[in-house]
Short mmCIF file of C-alpha atoms in Angstrom, two decimals:
data_model
loop_
_atom_site.label_atom_id
_atom_site.label_comp_id
_atom_site.label_asym_id
_atom_site.label_seq_id
_atom_site.Cartn_x
_atom_site.Cartn_y
_atom_site.Cartn_z
CA MET A 7 -19.82 18.13 21.67
CA THR A 8 -19.30 16.95 17.92
CA ASP A 9 -17.41 13.81 16.98
CA ALA A 10 -16.48 11.77 13.73
CA PRO A 11 -19.26 13.35 11.35
CA LEU A 12 -18.56 10.84 9.22
CA LEU A 13 -19.82 7.54 11.56
CA PRO A 14 -23.81 8.03 10.70
CA LEU A 15 -22.56 7.25 7.02
CA PHE A 16 -20.16 4.86 7.39
CA ILE A 17 -22.74 2.95 9.25
CA LEU A 18 -25.33 3.39 6.36
CA LEU A 19 -22.56 2.53 4.13
CA THR A 20 -22.47 -0.99 5.71
CA SER A 21 -25.63 -2.18 3.87
CA LEU A 22 -25.49 0.44 1.08
CA GLY A 23 -22.06 0.03 0.30
CA VAL A 24 -22.35 -3.95 0.35
CA ALA A 25 -25.47 -4.31 -1.97
CA PRO A 26 -23.65 -3.93 -5.31
CA LEU A 27 -21.25 -6.54 -4.07
CA LEU A 28 -24.12 -8.85 -3.33
CA PHE A 29 -25.67 -8.58 -6.87
CA ALA A 30 -22.32 -9.07 -8.50
CA LEU A 31 -21.61 -12.49 -6.71
CA PRO A 32 -22.64 -15.47 -8.62
CA GLU A 33 -25.41 -17.77 -7.61
CA ARG A 34 -22.74 -20.43 -6.85
CA SER A 35 -20.52 -18.42 -4.17
CA ALA A 36 -22.90 -19.04 -1.48
CA ALA A 37 -20.06 -19.34 1.22
CA LEU A 38 -18.63 -15.84 0.08
CA ARG A 39 -21.96 -14.32 -0.04
CA THR A 40 -22.69 -15.66 3.60
CA THR A 41 -19.95 -14.14 4.77
CA VAL A 42 -20.23 -10.93 3.22
CA ASN A 43 -23.61 -10.89 4.46
CA LEU A 44 -22.89 -11.89 8.28
CA GLY A 45 -19.93 -9.81 8.22
CA ALA A 46 -21.49 -6.25 7.19
CA ALA A 47 -24.48 -6.73 9.43
CA GLY A 48 -21.54 -7.89 12.44
CA LEU A 49 -19.89 -4.52 11.86
CA LYS A 50 -23.33 -2.62 11.57
CA VAL A 51 -24.14 -3.73 14.98
CA ALA A 52 -20.56 -2.99 16.38
CA LEU A 53 -20.68 0.46 14.78
CA VAL A 54 -24.01 1.20 16.22
CA ALA A 55 -22.92 0.15 19.55
CA TRP A 56 -20.53 2.61 19.27
CA LEU A 57 -22.49 5.18 17.89
CA SER A 58 -25.24 4.55 20.69
CA TRP A 59 -22.30 5.08 23.64
CA LYS A 60 -21.35 8.28 22.14
CA VAL A 61 -24.87 9.74 21.91
CA SER A 62 -25.36 8.91 25.33
CA GLN A 63 -22.69 11.08 26.20
CA GLY A 64 -23.96 14.12 24.56
CA VAL A 65 -21.95 13.48 21.28
CA ILE A 66 -23.54 15.17 18.45
CA TYR A 67 -23.05 13.98 14.75
CA ASP A 68 -24.42 16.28 11.90
CA LEU A 69 -23.47 15.49 8.44
CA ARG A 70 -25.06 17.77 5.91
CA PHE A 71 -24.85 18.74 2.22
CA THR A 72 -26.58 21.59 0.56
CA VAL A 73 -28.87 20.56 -2.43
CA LEU A 74 -30.69 24.17 -3.22
CA PRO A 75 -30.53 27.35 -0.87
CA GLY A 76 -32.31 26.54 2.35
CA LEU A 77 -32.72 22.39 1.73
CA GLU A 78 -30.16 20.15 2.71
CA PHE A 79 -29.27 16.51 2.62
CA LYS A 80 -28.52 16.19 6.41
CA LEU A 81 -27.83 12.94 8.50
CA GLN A 82 -27.91 13.43 12.38
CA ALA A 83 -27.50 10.64 15.01
CA ASP A 84 -29.87 11.90 17.91
CA PRO A 85 -31.23 9.61 20.30
CA LEU A 86 -34.65 8.82 18.68
CA ALA A 87 -32.52 7.68 15.65
CA ILE A 88 -30.62 5.47 18.04
CA LEU A 89 -33.94 3.61 18.89
CA PHE A 90 -34.94 3.02 15.50
CA ILE A 91 -30.99 2.01 14.01
CA ALA A 92 -30.35 0.05 16.78
CA LEU A 93 -33.54 -2.16 16.12
CA SER A 94 -32.67 -2.25 12.38
CA ALA A 95 -29.21 -3.40 13.21
CA VAL A 96 -29.76 -6.30 15.60
CA LEU A 97 -32.61 -7.51 13.71
CA TRP A 98 -30.75 -7.48 10.54
CA LEU A 99 -27.82 -9.48 11.70
CA ILE A 100 -30.70 -11.94 13.39
CA THR A 101 -32.54 -12.10 9.57
CA THR A 102 -29.52 -12.52 7.43
CA ILE A 103 -28.70 -15.46 9.97
CA TYR A 104 -32.43 -16.80 9.48
CA SER A 105 -32.54 -15.62 5.39
CA VAL A 106 -29.15 -17.82 4.60
CA GLY A 107 -31.02 -20.78 5.95
CA TYR A 108 -34.30 -20.31 4.41
CA LEU A 109 -32.66 -19.45 1.03
CA GLU A 110 -30.19 -22.09 1.15
CA LYS A 111 -31.14 -24.01 -2.12
CA GLY A 112 -33.55 -21.50 -3.27
CA PRO A 113 -32.98 -19.59 -6.37
CA HIS A 114 -32.11 -15.66 -7.10
CA ARG A 115 -29.89 -15.53 -4.09
CA ALA A 116 -27.78 -12.85 -5.23
CA ARG A 117 -30.49 -10.63 -6.13
CA PHE A 118 -32.63 -11.25 -2.82
CA PHE A 119 -29.48 -10.63 -0.45
CA GLY A 120 -28.78 -7.47 -2.86
CA PHE A 121 -32.17 -5.97 -2.23
CA PHE A 122 -32.52 -6.96 1.31
CA SER A 123 -29.21 -4.73 2.14
CA LEU A 124 -30.55 -1.62 -0.08
CA CYS A 125 -33.99 -2.22 2.19
CA VAL A 126 -32.00 -2.16 5.55
CA GLY A 127 -29.94 0.40 4.21
CA ALA A 128 -32.69 2.39 3.47
CA THR A 129 -34.00 2.20 6.93
CA VAL A 130 -31.04 2.94 8.23
CA GLY A 131 -31.29 6.33 6.17
CA ILE A 132 -35.07 7.08 7.62
CA ALA A 133 -33.33 6.55 11.18
CA LEU A 134 -30.58 9.19 10.42
CA ALA A 135 -32.51 11.39 8.51
CA GLY A 136 -32.19 15.15 9.81
CA ASN A 137 -34.92 16.72 7.85
CA LEU A 138 -37.88 15.54 6.20
CA PHE A 139 -36.25 16.24 2.79
CA THR A 140 -33.63 13.36 3.82
CA PHE A 141 -36.45 11.23 5.14
CA LEU A 142 -38.34 11.22 1.71
CA ILE A 143 -35.17 10.48 -0.30
CA PHE A 144 -34.84 7.28 1.97
CA TYR A 145 -38.70 6.72 2.39
CA GLU A 146 -39.07 6.09 -1.39
CA LEU A 147 -35.66 4.04 -1.81
CA LEU A 148 -37.32 1.49 1.03
CA THR A 149 -40.19 1.39 -1.43
CA LEU A 150 -38.02 0.26 -4.30
CA ALA A 151 -35.88 -1.85 -2.70
CA THR A 152 -38.54 -4.05 -1.01
CA TYR A 153 -40.74 -4.20 -4.01
CA PRO A 154 -38.47 -7.06 -5.60
CA LEU A 155 -38.28 -8.73 -2.31
CA VAL A 156 -42.31 -8.82 -2.14
CA ILE A 157 -42.79 -10.53 -5.61
CA HIS A 158 -39.65 -12.55 -4.79
CA ARG A 159 -41.09 -16.02 -6.03
CA GLY A 160 -42.48 -14.80 -8.90
CA THR A 161 -46.14 -16.19 -9.22
CA ALA A 162 -49.15 -14.60 -10.40
CA GLU A 163 -50.15 -13.72 -6.80
CA ALA A 164 -46.63 -12.45 -5.88
CA LEU A 165 -46.88 -10.14 -8.76
CA ARG A 166 -50.29 -9.22 -8.25
CA ALA A 167 -49.26 -8.15 -4.42
CA GLY A 168 -46.31 -6.41 -5.61
CA ARG A 169 -48.44 -4.17 -7.77
CA ILE A 170 -50.65 -3.40 -4.84
CA TYR A 171 -47.84 -2.29 -3.00
CA LEU A 172 -45.72 -0.58 -5.11
CA VAL A 173 -49.04 1.76 -6.32
CA CYS A 174 -50.06 1.93 -2.67
CA THR A 175 -46.74 3.02 -0.99
CA LEU A 176 -45.70 5.01 -4.19
CA GLY A 177 -49.11 6.90 -3.86
CA GLY A 178 -48.29 7.64 -0.12
CA GLY A 179 -44.86 8.47 -1.03
CA LEU A 180 -46.16 11.09 -3.99
CA VAL A 181 -48.43 12.53 -0.96
CA LEU A 182 -45.24 13.09 1.32
CA LEU A 183 -43.66 14.84 -1.59
CA LEU A 184 -46.25 17.14 -1.40
CA GLY A 185 -46.11 17.65 2.10
CA THR A 186 -42.59 18.32 2.22
CA LEU A 187 -42.89 20.93 -0.24
CA GLY A 188 -45.56 22.52 1.55
CA LEU A 189 -43.23 22.43 4.97
CA TRP A 190 -40.50 23.89 2.79
CA VAL A 191 -42.78 26.90 1.32
CA LEU A 192 -44.58 27.34 4.93
CA SER A 193 -41.70 27.42 7.11
CA GLY A 194 -38.64 27.84 4.88
CA SER A 195 -36.94 24.38 6.32
CA THR A 196 -37.59 20.88 6.51
CA ASP A 197 -35.52 20.16 9.17
CA PHE A 198 -36.14 17.94 12.65
CA ALA A 199 -35.61 19.73 15.90
CA ALA A 200 -37.11 19.18 19.32
CA GLY A 201 -39.84 21.54 19.97
CA GLY A 202 -40.74 21.65 16.34
CA ILE A 203 -40.23 24.21 13.72
CA LEU A 204 -43.76 25.26 12.98
CA ALA A 205 -44.68 27.48 16.08
CA ASP A 206 -44.80 30.62 14.04
CA VAL A 207 -46.61 29.24 11.05
CA ALA A 208 -49.22 27.78 13.27
CA GLU A 209 -49.79 30.93 15.02
CA ALA A 210 -49.83 32.82 11.96
CA SER A 211 -51.69 30.40 9.59
CA PRO A 212 -53.50 27.75 11.53
CA LEU A 213 -55.48 26.33 9.14
CA ALA A 214 -52.48 25.91 6.51
CA ALA A 215 -50.43 24.20 9.46
CA GLN A 216 -53.62 21.87 10.19
CA LEU A 217 -53.56 21.14 6.07
CA LEU A 218 -50.24 20.15 6.10
CA PHE A 219 -50.47 17.86 9.03
CA LEU A 220 -53.38 16.11 7.10
CA VAL A 221 -50.98 15.48 3.92
CA LEU A 222 -48.10 14.36 6.12
CA ILE A 223 -49.99 11.92 8.01
CA ALA A 224 -51.85 10.79 4.67
CA GLY A 225 -48.37 10.12 3.11
CA LEU A 226 -46.97 8.53 6.40
CA GLY A 227 -49.81 6.68 6.93
CA VAL A 228 -49.99 4.37 4.03
CA LYS A 229 -46.42 2.60 5.23
CA ALA A 230 -47.74 2.68 8.92
CA ALA A 231 -50.71 0.94 7.71
CA LEU A 232 -53.46 3.30 9.49
CA VAL A 233 -56.78 2.90 8.47
CA PRO A 234 -57.76 3.37 5.65
CA PHE A 235 -54.46 3.14 4.16
CA HIS A 236 -53.78 -0.49 5.42
CA ALA A 237 -54.97 -2.74 2.60
CA TRP A 238 -51.41 -3.41 1.24
CA LEU A 239 -50.36 -4.79 4.03
CA PRO A 240 -52.12 -8.51 4.35
CA ILE A 241 -51.90 -9.04 0.70
CA ALA A 242 -47.60 -8.45 0.79
CA MET A 243 -47.36 -11.50 2.78
CA VAL A 244 -47.22 -13.81 -0.18
CA ALA A 245 -43.63 -12.76 0.28
CA PRO A 246 -40.73 -14.95 1.60
CA ALA A 247 -40.87 -15.07 5.61
CA PRO A 248 -37.52 -13.58 5.97
CA VAL A 249 -39.16 -10.71 3.68
CA SER A 250 -42.54 -10.43 5.94
CA ALA A 251 -40.43 -10.61 9.36
CA LEU A 252 -38.60 -7.24 7.87
CA LEU A 253 -41.72 -5.73 6.67
CA HIS A 254 -43.49 -6.04 9.96
CA ALA A 255 -40.92 -5.55 12.39
CA VAL A 256 -38.41 -3.26 11.49
CA ALA A 257 -38.53 -1.95 7.76
CA VAL A 258 -41.67 -0.17 6.07
CA VAL A 259 -44.41 -0.44 9.01
CA LYS A 260 -41.99 1.10 11.15
CA ALA A 261 -40.76 3.75 8.89
CA GLY A 262 -44.41 5.07 8.76
CA ALA A 263 -44.67 4.85 12.36
CA PHE A 264 -41.19 6.40 12.75
CA GLY A 265 -42.09 9.24 10.51
CA ILE A 266 -45.37 10.26 12.28
CA MET A 267 -42.86 10.54 15.73
CA ARG A 268 -40.69 13.14 13.89
CA VAL A 269 -43.43 14.81 12.39
CA VAL A 270 -45.43 14.90 15.71
CA TYR A 271 -42.22 15.76 17.79
CA GLU A 272 -39.87 17.58 15.56
CA VAL A 273 -41.67 19.31 12.85
CA TYR A 274 -44.66 20.69 14.84
CA GLY A 275 -43.45 20.02 18.45
CA ILE A 276 -46.13 18.17 20.66
CA GLU A 277 -47.26 21.55 22.24
CA THR A 278 -48.19 23.18 18.58
CA ALA A 279 -49.81 19.91 17.67
CA GLN A 280 -52.09 20.00 20.70
CA ALA A 281 -52.89 23.64 20.20
CA LEU A 282 -53.65 22.86 16.68
CA GLY A 283 -56.22 19.96 17.73
CA LEU A 284 -54.19 17.54 15.84
CA THR A 285 -53.80 14.93 18.47
CA ALA A 286 -57.07 13.97 19.21
CA PRO A 287 -58.06 12.84 15.96
CA LEU A 288 -54.69 11.06 15.54
CA ALA A 289 -55.37 8.97 18.10
CA ALA A 290 -59.06 8.36 17.18
CA ILE A 291 -57.56 6.66 14.06
CA ALA A 292 -55.31 4.81 15.78
CA ALA A 293 -57.69 3.59 18.39
CA VAL A 294 -60.05 2.26 14.97
CA THR A 295 -56.80 0.85 13.51
CA ILE A 296 -56.17 -1.35 16.66
CA LEU A 297 -59.54 -2.38 17.10
CA TYR A 298 -60.07 -3.24 13.24
CA GLY A 299 -57.08 -5.04 12.59
CA SER A 300 -57.50 -7.25 15.48
CA LEU A 301 -61.26 -8.16 14.41
CA ARG A 302 -59.90 -9.06 11.12
CA ALA A 303 -57.14 -11.11 12.49
CA LEU A 304 -59.72 -13.26 13.99
CA SER A 305 -61.04 -14.72 11.04
CA GLN A 306 -57.98 -15.53 9.37
CA ASP A 307 -56.88 -18.88 8.73
CA ASP A 308 -53.87 -18.44 7.14
CA ILE A 309 -50.92 -18.06 9.66
CA LYS A 310 -49.07 -15.27 8.02
CA ARG A 311 -52.37 -13.32 7.16
CA ARG A 312 -53.24 -13.57 10.51
CA LEU A 313 -50.07 -12.11 11.83
CA ALA A 314 -50.62 -9.50 9.19
CA TRP A 315 -53.37 -8.13 10.64
CA SER A 316 -52.28 -8.34 14.10
CA THR A 317 -49.26 -6.09 12.58
CA VAL A 318 -51.97 -3.03 11.36
CA SER A 319 -53.33 -3.44 15.20
CA GLN A 320 -50.01 -3.59 16.85
CA VAL A 321 -47.72 -0.83 15.01
CA SER A 322 -50.92 1.62 15.72
CA TYR A 323 -50.28 1.16 19.50
CA ILE A 324 -47.13 3.48 18.96
CA THR A 325 -49.26 6.01 17.18
CA LEU A 326 -51.67 6.37 19.87
CA GLY A 327 -48.91 6.79 22.47
CA VAL A 328 -47.55 9.81 20.36
CA ALA A 329 -51.06 11.27 19.70
CA LEU A 330 -51.82 10.99 23.38
CA ALA A 331 -49.78 13.82 24.09
CA SER A 332 -48.72 12.34 27.44
CA PRO A 333 -44.85 11.96 28.38
CA ILE A 334 -46.14 8.31 30.05
CA ALA A 335 -47.65 7.25 27.01
CA ALA A 336 -44.71 8.48 24.65
CA ILE A 337 -42.68 6.28 26.98
CA GLY A 338 -45.06 3.24 26.15
CA ALA A 339 -44.95 4.04 22.39
CA LEU A 340 -41.51 4.54 21.81
CA ALA A 341 -40.79 1.24 24.04
CA HIS A 342 -43.39 -0.42 21.50
CA VAL A 343 -40.94 0.33 18.55
CA ILE A 344 -38.28 -2.01 20.18
CA HIS A 345 -40.90 -4.31 21.38
CA GLN A 346 -43.24 -4.99 18.97
CA GLY A 347 -40.60 -5.65 16.42
CA LEU A 348 -39.20 -8.52 18.84
CA MET A 349 -42.42 -10.06 19.28
CA LYS A 350 -43.48 -9.81 15.38
CA ILE A 351 -40.18 -10.95 13.97
CA THR A 352 -40.19 -14.05 16.15
CA MET A 353 -43.63 -15.13 15.06
CA PHE A 354 -43.02 -14.71 11.45
CA MET A 355 -39.87 -16.95 11.59
CA ALA A 356 -41.74 -19.25 13.48
CA ALA A 357 -44.13 -19.12 10.97
CA GLY A 358 -41.53 -19.52 7.99
CA ASN A 359 -40.45 -22.36 10.09
CA LEU A 360 -43.87 -24.35 10.09
CA ALA A 361 -44.25 -23.72 6.43
CA GLU A 362 -40.37 -25.25 5.32
CA GLY A 363 -40.53 -27.65 8.07
CA LEU A 364 -43.85 -29.29 8.23
CA GLY A 365 -45.68 -27.68 5.19
CA ILE A 366 -48.24 -26.22 7.46
CA LYS A 367 -49.48 -22.64 6.41
CA LYS A 368 -52.88 -22.40 8.04
CA VAL A 369 -53.80 -22.18 11.67
CA SER A 370 -56.20 -25.20 10.92
CA GLN A 371 -53.13 -27.33 10.34
CA MET A 372 -51.15 -26.58 13.57
CA ASN A 373 -52.14 -29.39 15.36
CA GLY A 374 -49.78 -31.05 17.54
CA VAL A 375 -46.73 -28.87 15.90
CA GLY A 376 -45.76 -27.92 19.40
CA ARG A 377 -44.17 -31.69 19.85
CA ALA A 378 -42.87 -31.81 16.25
CA MET A 379 -41.12 -28.52 16.35
CA PRO A 380 -40.95 -27.58 20.11
CA GLY A 381 -38.05 -24.73 20.16
CA THR A 382 -39.77 -22.79 17.33
CA MET A 383 -43.38 -22.85 18.86
CA ALA A 384 -41.79 -22.36 22.23
CA ALA A 385 -40.56 -19.01 20.84
CA PHE A 386 -44.28 -18.38 18.78
CA THR A 387 -45.77 -18.92 22.58
CA LEU A 388 -43.62 -16.85 24.31
CA ALA A 389 -44.41 -14.10 21.72
CA ALA A 390 -48.07 -14.28 21.46
CA LEU A 391 -48.12 -14.05 25.32
CA ALA A 392 -46.08 -11.19 24.95
CA MET A 393 -48.33 -9.55 21.99
CA ILE A 394 -51.45 -10.38 24.77
CA GLY A 395 -49.51 -8.21 27.53
CA LEU A 396 -48.88 -11.00 30.06
CA PRO A 397 -46.56 -9.82 32.74
CA PRO A 398 -43.62 -9.57 32.59
CA LEU A 399 -43.05 -9.77 28.67
CA ALA A 400 -42.34 -6.84 26.55
CA GLY A 401 -45.46 -6.22 25.33
CA PHE A 402 -46.92 -6.05 28.93
CA VAL A 403 -44.37 -2.75 29.44
CA SER A 404 -45.58 -1.45 26.41
CA LYS A 405 -49.35 -1.57 27.04
CA TRP A 406 -48.74 -0.58 31.09
CA TYR A 407 -47.18 2.41 29.85
CA LEU A 408 -50.05 3.23 27.25
CA ALA A 409 -52.74 2.73 29.76
CA ALA A 410 -50.75 5.15 32.49
CA GLY A 411 -50.37 7.81 29.78
CA GLY A 412 -53.75 7.31 28.91
CA LEU A 413 -55.07 8.29 32.78
CA GLU A 414 -52.30 10.88 32.84
CA ALA A 415 -53.62 12.78 29.65
CA GLY A 416 -57.28 12.53 31.08
CA GLN A 417 -58.03 9.85 28.52
CA GLY A 418 -59.67 7.25 30.53
CA TRP A 419 -61.04 5.29 26.99
CA VAL A 420 -57.74 4.35 26.06
CA ILE A 421 -58.20 1.67 29.25
CA ALA A 422 -60.87 0.23 27.81
CA LEU A 423 -59.27 0.04 24.46
CA LEU A 424 -56.18 -1.52 25.91
CA LEU A 425 -58.01 -4.38 27.52
CA GLY A 426 -60.75 -4.71 24.48
CA SER A 427 -57.53 -5.30 22.13
CA SER A 428 -55.87 -7.54 24.59
CA LEU A 429 -58.87 -9.71 24.60
CA LEU A 430 -59.02 -9.72 21.00
CA ASN A 431 -55.43 -10.55 20.85
CA ALA A 432 -55.93 -13.65 22.87
CA ALA A 433 -58.95 -14.85 21.11
CA TYR A 434 -56.42 -14.82 17.73
CA PHE A 435 -53.30 -16.29 19.48
CA LEU A 436 -54.58 -18.81 21.85
CA PRO A 437 -56.76 -21.13 19.74
CA MET A 438 -53.39 -21.09 18.04
CA LEU A 439 -51.67 -22.25 20.98
CA HIS A 440 -54.10 -24.57 21.85
CA ARG A 441 -53.78 -26.48 18.56
CA ALA A 442 -50.21 -26.34 18.73
CA TRP A 443 -49.81 -28.05 22.39
CA PHE A 444 -53.11 -29.86 23.04
CA VAL A 445 -54.24 -31.30 19.99
CA ASP A 446 -53.26 -34.67 18.77
CA PRO A 447 -50.93 -33.81 15.30
CA ALA A 448 -52.08 -35.19 12.05
CA ALA A 449 -50.77 -38.35 10.63
CA ALA A 450 -49.25 -36.83 7.41
CA PRO A 451 -47.77 -33.43 6.80
CA PRO A 452 -50.78 -31.42 5.06
CA ASP A 453 -49.39 -31.82 1.72
CA GLY A 454 -48.24 -35.06 1.89
CA ILE A 455 -44.41 -34.20 1.48
CA ALA A 456 -41.96 -35.52 3.93
CA ARG A 457 -39.47 -33.09 4.60
CA PRO A 458 -36.14 -32.86 6.81
CA ARG A 459 -35.53 -31.20 9.97
CA ILE A 460 -34.82 -27.50 9.69
CA GLY A 461 -31.26 -26.39 10.25
CA TRP A 462 -30.19 -24.45 13.18
CA MET A 463 -29.96 -21.20 10.86
CA LEU A 464 -33.98 -21.41 10.92
CA ALA A 465 -34.07 -22.82 14.09
CA ALA A 466 -32.10 -20.47 16.45
CA PRO A 467 -33.01 -17.13 14.95
CA PRO A 468 -36.72 -17.26 16.59
CA ILE A 469 -35.18 -18.42 19.77
CA ALA A 470 -32.82 -15.69 20.14
CA THR A 471 -35.40 -12.69 19.61
CA ALA A 472 -38.07 -14.60 21.88
CA ALA A 473 -35.33 -14.65 24.50
CA LEU A 474 -35.03 -10.94 23.72
CA VAL A 475 -38.81 -10.20 24.31
CA LEU A 476 -38.46 -11.86 27.94
CA ILE A 477 -34.98 -9.99 28.43
CA ALA A 478 -36.71 -6.52 27.54
CA GLY A 479 -39.74 -6.82 29.71
CA GLY A 480 -38.05 -9.11 32.47
CA LEU A 481 -35.18 -6.61 32.86
CA ALA A 482 -36.68 -3.40 31.58
CA ASN A 483 -35.50 -1.29 34.18
CA ALA A 484 -32.04 -2.20 33.57
CA PRO A 485 -29.44 0.59 31.89
CA PHE A 486 -29.67 0.51 28.41
CA SER A 487 -32.76 -1.24 28.33
CA PRO A 488 -35.16 -0.09 25.60
CA LEU A 489 -37.61 1.30 28.21
CA GLU A 490 -34.73 3.14 29.85
CA TRP A 491 -33.78 4.76 26.46
CA THR A 492 -36.95 5.91 25.25
CA ARG A 493 -37.44 7.66 28.88
CA PHE A 494 -34.17 9.45 27.95
CA ILE A 495 -35.95 10.49 24.37
CA VAL A 496 -38.99 11.48 26.05
CA THR A 497 -37.18 14.36 28.55
CA LEU A 498 -35.92 15.51 25.30
CA GLU A 499 -38.98 15.59 23.26
CA TYR A 500 -41.42 17.07 26.16
CA PRO A 501 -41.00 20.46 27.71
CA GLN A 502 -39.70 20.05 31.39
CA GLU A 503 -43.17 21.64 32.82
CA ALA A 504 -44.85 18.10 31.07
CA PHE A 505 -43.01 15.73 33.90
#
């Protein structure tokens, strides 16, 4: 059943269409800019909720334009797209509220919010892309839209980080372009389709299909921060807190992980990927990244860098779940797209509050901050415990399904990996919580500057996302929970005999 094919386009335009207006508004028009930002973000949430309902009822949305014979610009709203687009819509609204409070008196707000809107629009385009060609267009737009956000402060450190970010992500995009061309040459199509489109190619030319997979994963692995393509991510943490939150929770790293899901499930198909021997090496890379990111996080004193290395580790849970080629592990991987986004955005907003409200940017400065900012640190604590895997929080649900999926796939080493990762998570998060709640605070701010209390626009968003972390875990089996939606997706991406 088809219906209103322009609805996905309208959702895309709530971000891309409003960006020129935000660029044009003068700096002094703060109230109007806030109204436009929140109005567009609220409208997107409403439209995505409507789209989600229609897709759950079997409605098909497909909008395409021919670019060249056999090459189309294509938007489609399928259940996998809904998973990513719903995350981006909800977190865009929350992060917009936070950003308005964070940049209330800062410079270049028109530029910031214009590129911020383009960034979210590119993320929505990635979610709605119906083929790898369309995906590539928005993948590169995301790089260009996030670069000005990374260098927003304009310091020498920010400009250096921006150069590294741009070189790495544009390099990844170039590799993905080569992979897209290779896919078009080999198959005559770049479409995403349940079960994949390369079964015949893999049978006729297995080596070509294997080499193409290597190229595609390398291109996507840069944004997904897979080892050895991860170096840009901790360096990019010089960006303002709302940008860090966006990069880690919903935009850049998730774009790479989402692309890996599309390639494995809908370019190759899970059965073809397994038959070609592609899933085991991908699982190994994910496992190395999980451990390496956590080990590097242990030694970081800067709060945001510690969180950044944690992201390197945590996002690879998604790749691991995909590569295990198990329906149960796939449920854990897809659920972690949402769960990791909620947990990590909570922590980055809390880190921003510590910096803005107390001047605290280092773990060694966190003594007693729980007493000074109890709401912020309560949210951070809940997210950290969820990241460790404490039941019944969201992170526990992801890890439980990944572990069960590892056993289903006959890969018992996954249990040891997840246990080791959780112990490392505890090793770098629990000392932060101990300092915050159980060590007496310093007599004065670390930089000697007295600051006013943070406003509600900074205080409320991390508390709201922390509440979602609790709800996503505690009500995991409720209708329309992230977990239930991922179960629905997996029934579409795996053959019936796999269940």
